[in-house]
Amino acid sequence: MPRNRCGRHGNSPCSCGMGNIYRFVEPVVLFLLKTKGHAHGYELARDMKDCSLTDAAIDLGGLYRVLQRLEVEALVASEWDTSGSGPARRVYSITSAGEYRLREWVAVIGNMSRSMDAFLRRARASDIEPLPDSPEADVAGSDATAADDRK
Amino acid sequence: MPRNRCGRHGNSPCSCGMGNIYRFVEPVVLFLLKTKGHAHGYELARDMKDCSLTDAAIDLGGLYRVLQRLEVEALVASEWDTSGSGPARRVYSITSAGEYRLREWVAVIGNMSRSMDAFLRRARASDIEPLPDSPEADVAGSDATAADDRK
DNA sequence: CTCTATATATGCAACTTGCATATATAGAGT
DNA sequence: ACTCTATATATGCAAGTTGCATATATAGAG
């Protein structure tokens, strides 16, 4: 069941209900590998918070699976890095097929962004205002308000 | 497997790989019901083409299931319309809970649109250009080109 | 009588997701 | 030694979602 409230963004509507859809994670992974040169999974999970396409928290398990699939598709390549301390890291880099895919993603996301802007303009033209973030949301002791009594 | 090419949009990258995700269909359905007042499923499927958030073709089966779930969640209400010719139509209208949900969606989509714009700016700043639509795409006899030899 | 458009709905295999869990290295603190 | 935490990768699995095919039915056109 899709919910526009996840409880992790105060009481405000968020896109967590969109899920950690790998199709949203994939372009960000490819972008980070392209700009950083190389990175391992755990590192990507942190960097991703700054440029993810949804509000959803990154699921590490899901991220590793995305990376595995990208490697099967030959869009990224990896090798183990056992230097440094701590557990070994699997370090990924983007392939030329991956760079091509990234450019496809930029086109797709550009289209979606335009569709969403058009939708938002229509909504505004029909006086449908976005639900503003609730300021009292971050208060810990916030009971369910009248506006929140949905399942 | 996600693909940025579906074969239904010439040879250009599209968001069909994003799927007919009901989370993208739901806000459009709510918007159309809000602005039209009421509509039946088959009608919504057609109207949706003009303001859908992805390039994906509407799957009628999926749309009817979205409508069923929205009704269970009391975001829409329906009744049969047996007037007029042809098969009976189930006519839907939006409830006040549905209008509230729609405003949540407008907020969520606003956030996503901003995230996507930020992503696109970053990509552009890194000289990652969107893959342009292939002009030869609509030509029927187009063989797989060198750029297209991915599975 | 057949074909097509309209209209709603279900069946199902394959795929995706969120969450829990397993495994292991290493530093900091007690 | 022992515990705790952070780092790091990975899998298991139930529940949910998707795309496509299919079933059903009304009515107009030819």
Short mmCIF file of C-alpha atoms (C1' of nucleotides) in Angstrom, two decimals:
data_model
loop_
_atom_site.label_atom_id
_atom_site.label_comp_id
_atom_site.label_asym_id
_atom_site.label_seq_id
_atom_site.Cartn_x
_atom_site.Cartn_y
_atom_site.Cartn_z
CA MET A 1 0.00 0.00 0.00
CA PRO A 2 1.43 3.30 -1.04
CA ARG A 3 1.67 5.91 1.60
CA ASN A 4 2.72 9.49 1.22
CA ARG A 5 3.77 9.56 4.87
CA CYS A 6 6.50 7.36 6.17
CA GLY A 7 7.05 8.77 9.65
CA ARG A 8 10.70 9.37 8.86
CA HIS A 9 10.21 12.83 7.43
CA GLY A 10 8.39 14.31 10.36
CA ASN A 11 4.77 14.42 9.37
CA SER A 12 5.26 15.70 5.85
CA PRO A 13 4.34 14.03 2.59
CA CYS A 14 7.36 12.33 1.08
CA SER A 15 8.10 10.02 -1.78
CA CYS A 16 9.14 7.14 0.44
CA GLY A 17 6.01 5.44 -0.77
CA MET A 18 7.62 5.40 -4.21
CA GLY A 19 9.98 2.86 -2.81
CA ASN A 20 13.63 2.39 -3.21
CA ILE A 21 12.93 1.58 -6.81
CA TYR A 22 16.13 0.46 -8.40
CA ARG A 23 15.24 2.44 -11.46
CA PHE A 24 15.70 5.54 -9.32
CA VAL A 25 18.86 4.24 -7.69
CA GLU A 26 20.54 3.13 -10.89
CA PRO A 27 21.00 6.56 -12.51
CA VAL A 28 22.39 8.04 -9.31
CA VAL A 29 24.87 5.17 -8.94
CA LEU A 30 26.03 5.61 -12.53
CA PHE A 31 26.34 9.36 -12.08
CA LEU A 32 28.39 9.03 -8.91
CA LEU A 33 30.70 6.48 -10.49
CA LYS A 34 31.12 8.71 -13.52
CA THR A 35 32.00 11.80 -11.50
CA LYS A 36 33.96 10.11 -8.72
CA GLY A 37 35.79 7.68 -10.95
CA HIS A 38 35.28 4.75 -8.60
CA ALA A 39 33.59 3.96 -5.31
CA HIS A 40 32.43 1.02 -3.23
CA GLY A 41 28.86 0.27 -2.25
CA TYR A 42 28.87 1.52 1.30
CA GLU A 43 30.40 4.77 0.13
CA LEU A 44 27.80 5.18 -2.62
CA ALA A 45 25.03 4.73 -0.08
CA ARG A 46 26.27 7.78 1.79
CA ASP A 47 26.96 9.97 -1.24
CA MET A 48 23.59 9.13 -2.64
CA LYS A 49 21.72 10.91 0.13
CA ASP A 50 22.73 14.23 -1.39
CA CYS A 51 21.48 13.60 -4.88
CA SER A 52 18.86 10.89 -4.72
CA LEU A 53 15.73 11.30 -6.81
CA THR A 54 13.35 10.35 -4.03
CA ASP A 55 13.14 10.97 -0.30
CA ALA A 56 13.43 7.26 0.35
CA ALA A 57 16.26 6.09 2.54
CA ILE A 58 18.72 3.90 0.70
CA ASP A 59 18.30 0.23 1.45
CA LEU A 60 21.79 -1.21 1.55
CA GLY A 61 20.63 -4.67 0.57
CA GLY A 62 18.86 -3.23 -2.43
CA LEU A 63 21.85 -1.10 -3.38
CA TYR A 64 24.18 -4.10 -3.43
CA ARG A 65 21.71 -5.93 -5.61
CA VAL A 66 21.56 -2.97 -8.00
CA LEU A 67 25.35 -3.03 -8.23
CA GLN A 68 25.34 -6.78 -8.90
CA ARG A 69 22.84 -6.36 -11.70
CA LEU A 70 24.70 -3.43 -13.20
CA GLU A 71 27.81 -5.58 -13.31
CA VAL A 72 25.95 -8.43 -15.00
CA GLU A 73 24.76 -5.91 -17.58
CA ALA A 74 28.38 -4.77 -17.98
CA LEU A 75 27.47 -1.19 -17.11
CA VAL A 76 29.96 -1.21 -14.25
CA ALA A 77 33.05 -3.24 -13.40
CA SER A 78 34.42 -4.11 -9.99
CA GLU A 79 37.49 -5.38 -8.21
CA TRP A 80 38.34 -6.06 -4.59
CA ASP A 81 40.36 -3.55 -2.65
CA THR A 82 42.02 -5.14 0.36
CA SER A 83 44.34 -2.23 1.08
CA GLY A 84 43.51 -0.01 4.01
CA SER A 85 41.99 -1.20 7.26
CA GLY A 86 38.59 -2.72 7.86
CA PRO A 87 36.79 -5.24 5.72
CA ALA A 88 37.60 -5.54 2.01
CA ARG A 89 35.78 -3.21 -0.33
CA ARG A 90 34.42 -4.06 -3.74
CA VAL A 91 35.33 -1.03 -5.80
CA TYR A 92 33.16 -0.22 -8.80
CA SER A 93 33.81 1.90 -11.85
CA ILE A 94 31.62 2.76 -14.81
CA THR A 95 32.11 1.22 -18.24
CA SER A 96 31.54 2.94 -21.56
CA ALA A 97 28.24 1.07 -21.90
CA GLY A 98 27.43 2.46 -18.46
CA GLU A 99 28.18 6.00 -19.62
CA TYR A 100 25.85 5.50 -22.54
CA ARG A 101 23.15 4.25 -20.19
CA LEU A 102 23.71 7.26 -17.96
CA ARG A 103 23.05 9.58 -20.88
CA GLU A 104 19.87 7.65 -21.61
CA TRP A 105 18.88 8.17 -18.00
CA VAL A 106 19.52 11.91 -18.27
CA ALA A 107 17.16 12.02 -21.24
CA VAL A 108 14.51 9.95 -19.43
CA ILE A 109 14.72 11.99 -16.25
CA GLY A 110 14.56 15.17 -18.30
CA ASN A 111 11.31 13.92 -19.83
CA MET A 112 9.88 12.94 -16.47
CA SER A 113 10.86 16.27 -14.96
CA ARG A 114 9.04 18.06 -17.76
CA SER A 115 5.96 15.85 -17.35
CA MET A 116 5.94 16.52 -13.65
CA ASP A 117 6.27 20.26 -14.14
CA ALA A 118 3.35 20.14 -16.56
CA PHE A 119 1.31 18.20 -14.02
CA LEU A 120 2.18 20.69 -11.28
CA ARG A 121 1.22 23.63 -13.49
CA ARG A 122 -2.12 22.03 -14.25
CA ALA A 123 -2.71 21.32 -10.58
CA ARG A 124 -1.89 24.90 -9.67
CA ALA A 125 -4.16 26.16 -12.46
CA SER A 126 -6.94 24.12 -10.84
CA ASP A 127 -6.16 25.62 -7.42
CA ILE A 128 -4.85 22.35 -6.05
CA GLU A 129 -2.21 23.47 -3.61
CA PRO A 130 0.54 21.20 -2.37
CA LEU A 131 0.03 20.06 1.17
CA PRO A 132 2.57 22.14 3.09
CA ASP A 133 5.04 20.44 5.41
CA SER A 134 3.61 20.35 8.90
CA PRO A 135 5.84 22.48 11.15
CA GLU A 136 4.83 20.54 14.27
CA ALA A 137 5.98 17.38 12.53
CA ASP A 138 9.36 17.09 14.22
CA VAL A 139 7.95 17.39 17.70
CA ALA A 140 8.35 13.97 19.29
CA GLY A 141 5.15 13.88 21.28
CA SER A 142 2.92 14.67 18.32
CA ASP A 143 -0.32 12.72 18.57
CA ALA A 144 -2.15 11.79 15.44
CA THR A 145 -3.95 14.94 14.36
CA ALA A 146 -7.37 15.09 12.80
CA ALA A 147 -5.77 15.33 9.39
CA ASP A 148 -3.82 12.17 10.02
CA ASP A 149 -6.39 9.61 10.91
CA ARG A 150 -5.90 7.52 7.83
CA LYS A 151 -4.77 3.95 8.21
CA MET B 1 15.14 -5.91 -16.28
CA PRO B 2 14.90 -2.21 -16.71
CA ARG B 3 15.26 -0.90 -20.20
CA ASN B 4 15.36 2.69 -21.32
CA ARG B 5 14.14 1.62 -24.75
CA CYS B 6 10.81 0.01 -25.25
CA GLY B 7 10.48 0.01 -29.03
CA ARG B 8 7.22 1.92 -28.79
CA HIS B 9 8.81 5.35 -28.83
CA GLY B 10 10.83 4.94 -31.95
CA ASN B 11 14.36 4.37 -30.87
CA SER B 12 14.51 7.03 -28.20
CA PRO B 13 15.08 6.57 -24.49
CA CYS B 14 11.78 6.59 -22.62
CA SER B 15 10.58 5.94 -19.13
CA CYS B 16 8.58 2.87 -20.07
CA GLY B 17 11.11 0.94 -18.05
CA MET B 18 9.77 2.76 -15.01
CA GLY B 19 6.69 0.70 -15.43
CA ASN B 20 3.08 1.53 -15.08
CA ILE B 21 3.73 2.03 -11.44
CA TYR B 22 0.46 2.67 -9.74
CA ARG B 23 2.14 5.33 -7.70
CA PHE B 24 2.47 7.31 -10.93
CA VAL B 25 -1.02 6.46 -12.10
CA GLU B 26 -2.75 7.28 -8.84
CA PRO B 27 -2.06 11.04 -8.74
CA VAL B 28 -3.14 11.46 -12.35
CA VAL B 29 -6.38 9.58 -11.70
CA LEU B 30 -7.12 11.72 -8.66
CA PHE B 31 -6.32 14.89 -10.60
CA LEU B 32 -8.57 13.96 -13.49
CA LEU B 33 -11.44 13.07 -11.18
CA LYS B 34 -10.98 16.33 -9.31
CA THR B 35 -11.00 18.47 -12.45
CA LYS B 36 -13.57 16.48 -14.46
CA GLY B 37 -15.91 15.82 -11.55
CA HIS B 38 -16.43 12.19 -12.53
CA ALA B 39 -15.28 9.69 -15.11
CA HIS B 40 -15.19 5.98 -15.77
CA GLY B 41 -12.08 3.85 -16.14
CA TYR B 42 -11.95 3.54 -19.88
CA GLU B 43 -12.36 7.29 -20.21
CA LEU B 44 -9.57 7.94 -17.69
CA ALA B 45 -7.23 5.72 -19.66
CA ARG B 46 -7.61 7.99 -22.66
CA ASP B 47 -7.42 11.30 -20.81
CA MET B 48 -4.37 10.10 -18.96
CA LYS B 49 -2.25 10.00 -22.09
CA ASP B 50 -2.11 13.78 -22.09
CA CYS B 51 -0.89 14.25 -18.56
CA SER B 52 0.78 11.06 -17.44
CA LEU B 53 4.02 11.32 -15.50
CA THR B 54 5.82 8.67 -17.52
CA ASP B 55 5.95 7.67 -21.16
CA ALA B 56 4.54 4.27 -20.29
CA ALA B 57 1.35 3.23 -22.01
CA ILE B 58 -1.54 2.80 -19.63
CA ASP B 59 -2.29 -0.81 -18.83
CA LEU B 60 -6.06 -1.05 -18.57
CA GLY B 61 -5.93 -4.01 -16.21
CA GLY B 62 -3.63 -2.10 -13.93
CA LEU B 63 -5.77 1.02 -14.10
CA TYR B 64 -8.88 -0.86 -13.02
CA ARG B 65 -6.95 -2.32 -10.13
CA VAL B 66 -5.75 1.14 -9.10
CA LEU B 67 -9.36 2.31 -9.11
CA GLN B 68 -10.44 -0.66 -7.02
CA ARG B 69 -7.75 0.05 -4.46
CA LEU B 70 -8.54 3.75 -4.37
CA GLU B 71 -12.13 2.87 -3.63
CA VAL B 72 -11.13 0.50 -0.82
CA GLU B 73 -9.08 3.35 0.62
CA ALA B 74 -12.14 5.60 0.29
CA LEU B 75 -10.25 8.08 -1.87
CA VAL B 76 -12.80 7.67 -4.64
CA ALA B 77 -16.42 6.50 -4.80
CA SER B 78 -18.22 4.82 -7.66
CA GLU B 79 -21.62 3.94 -8.99
CA TRP B 80 -22.89 2.18 -12.08
CA ASP B 81 -24.15 4.19 -14.98
CA THR B 82 -26.42 2.11 -17.20
CA SER B 83 -27.79 5.05 -19.17
CA GLY B 84 -26.49 5.57 -22.68
CA SER B 85 -25.63 2.78 -25.06
CA GLY B 86 -22.88 0.19 -24.82
CA PRO B 87 -21.81 -1.69 -21.73
CA ALA B 88 -22.43 -0.23 -18.28
CA ARG B 89 -19.83 2.17 -16.96
CA ARG B 90 -18.59 2.37 -13.40
CA VAL B 91 -18.40 6.10 -12.80
CA TYR B 92 -15.92 7.34 -10.23
CA SER B 93 -15.70 10.57 -8.30
CA ILE B 94 -13.16 11.83 -5.81
CA THR B 95 -13.87 12.00 -2.07
CA SER B 96 -12.59 14.64 0.32
CA ALA B 97 -10.00 12.16 1.58
CA GLY B 98 -9.03 11.76 -2.06
CA GLU B 99 -8.61 15.51 -2.46
CA TYR B 100 -6.36 15.53 0.56
CA ARG B 101 -4.32 12.72 -0.93
CA LEU B 102 -4.08 14.61 -4.20
CA ARG B 103 -2.57 17.59 -2.39
CA GLU B 104 -0.07 15.24 -0.77
CA TRP B 105 0.80 13.97 -4.22
CA VAL B 106 1.32 17.50 -5.49
CA ALA B 107 3.80 18.08 -2.66
CA VAL B 108 5.57 14.77 -3.33
CA ILE B 109 5.79 15.35 -7.06
CA GLY B 110 7.03 18.88 -6.42
CA ASN B 111 9.85 17.42 -4.33
CA MET B 112 10.70 14.83 -6.94
CA SER B 113 10.68 17.41 -9.69
CA ARG B 114 13.12 19.53 -7.72
CA SER B 115 15.36 16.53 -7.03
CA MET B 116 15.35 15.65 -10.70
CA ASP B 117 16.19 19.20 -11.73
CA ALA B 118 19.09 19.19 -9.29
CA PHE B 119 20.27 15.88 -10.73
CA LEU B 120 20.03 17.22 -14.27
CA ARG B 121 21.97 20.37 -13.36
CA ARG B 122 24.71 18.27 -11.82
CA ALA B 123 24.83 16.04 -14.86
CA ARG B 124 25.06 19.03 -17.15
CA ALA B 125 27.77 20.54 -14.96
CA SER B 126 29.71 17.31 -15.47
CA ASP B 127 29.19 17.49 -19.23
CA ILE B 128 26.89 14.49 -19.27
CA GLU B 129 24.55 15.28 -22.12
CA PRO B 130 21.16 13.65 -22.53
CA LEU B 131 21.08 11.10 -25.29
CA PRO B 132 19.16 12.89 -28.06
CA ASP B 133 16.16 11.24 -29.64
CA SER B 134 17.26 9.33 -32.69
CA PRO B 135 15.65 10.95 -35.75
CA GLU B 136 15.80 7.73 -37.75
CA ALA B 137 13.82 6.08 -34.99
CA ASP B 138 10.44 6.17 -36.68
CA VAL B 139 11.67 4.61 -39.87
CA ALA B 140 10.17 1.15 -39.99
CA GLY B 141 13.08 -0.70 -41.53
CA SER B 142 15.59 0.46 -38.90
CA ASP B 143 18.02 -2.33 -38.15
CA ALA B 144 19.65 -2.52 -34.78
CA THR B 145 22.40 0.07 -34.90
CA ALA B 146 25.81 -0.26 -33.32
CA ALA B 147 24.64 1.85 -30.42
CA ASP B 148 21.78 -0.50 -29.81
CA ASP B 149 23.38 -3.86 -29.40
CA ARG B 150 22.54 -4.23 -25.77
CA LYS B 151 20.35 -7.14 -24.73
"C1'" DC C 1 -23.49 -12.95 -38.84
"C1'" DT C 2 -19.08 -10.91 -38.25
"C1'" DC C 3 -16.16 -7.26 -37.00
"C1'" DT C 4 -14.89 -3.52 -34.21
"C1'" DA C 5 -15.19 -0.29 -30.38
"C1'" DT C 6 -16.50 0.28 -25.85
"C1'" DA C 7 -16.19 -1.23 -21.06
"C1'" DT C 8 -14.96 -3.89 -16.94
"C1'" DA C 9 -12.52 -7.39 -14.80
"C1'" DT C 10 -9.48 -11.43 -13.40
"C1'" DG C 11 -5.36 -14.96 -13.73
"C1'" DC C 12 -0.82 -15.58 -13.24
"C1'" DA C 13 4.25 -15.98 -13.68
"C1'" DA C 14 7.94 -13.14 -13.10
"C1'" DC C 15 9.88 -9.56 -10.85
"C1'" DT C 16 10.71 -6.02 -7.02
"C1'" DT C 17 10.75 -4.37 -2.34
"C1'" DG C 18 11.59 -3.73 2.63
"C1'" DC C 19 13.19 -5.68 6.34
"C1'" DA C 20 15.70 -8.92 8.88
"C1'" DT C 21 19.66 -11.44 9.23
"C1'" DA C 22 24.47 -13.40 8.55
"C1'" DT C 23 29.32 -12.67 8.19
"C1'" DA C 24 33.63 -10.42 8.96
"C1'" DT C 25 37.39 -6.73 9.99
"C1'" DA C 26 39.09 -3.40 13.04
"C1'" DG C 27 39.26 0.53 16.31
"C1'" DA C 28 37.92 2.51 20.87
"C1'" DG C 29 36.72 1.91 25.43
"C1'" DT C 30 36.51 -0.73 29.97
"C1'" DA D 1 39.66 -10.37 27.12
"C1'" DC D 2 35.46 -8.45 26.32
"C1'" DT D 3 32.00 -5.39 24.45
"C1'" DC D 4 30.46 -1.91 21.52
"C1'" DT D 5 30.33 0.49 17.36
"C1'" DA D 6 31.44 1.52 12.58
"C1'" DT D 7 32.61 -0.27 8.31
"C1'" DA D 8 31.55 -3.42 4.53
"C1'" DT D 9 29.29 -6.99 1.73
"C1'" DA D 10 25.76 -10.13 1.02
"C1'" DT D 11 21.56 -13.26 1.16
"C1'" DG D 12 16.60 -14.98 2.60
"C1'" DC D 13 12.04 -14.35 2.16
"C1'" DA D 14 7.16 -12.94 2.50
"C1'" DA D 15 4.40 -9.62 0.62
"C1'" DG D 16 3.50 -6.71 -2.92
"C1'" DT D 17 3.59 -5.11 -7.99
"C1'" DT D 18 3.76 -5.52 -13.01
"C1'" DG D 19 2.79 -6.72 -17.88
"C1'" DC D 20 0.46 -9.41 -20.61
"C1'" DA D 21 -3.07 -12.49 -21.82
"C1'" DT D 22 -7.63 -13.62 -21.37
"C1'" DA D 23 -12.76 -13.61 -20.28
"C1'" DT D 24 -17.14 -11.38 -20.53
"C1'" DA D 25 -20.63 -8.43 -22.36
"C1'" DT D 26 -23.17 -4.53 -25.00
"C1'" DA D 27 -24.06 -2.33 -29.22
"C1'" DG D 28 -23.28 -0.22 -33.78
"C1'" DA D 29 -21.64 -0.79 -38.66
"C1'" DG D 30 -21.29 -3.47 -42.71
#
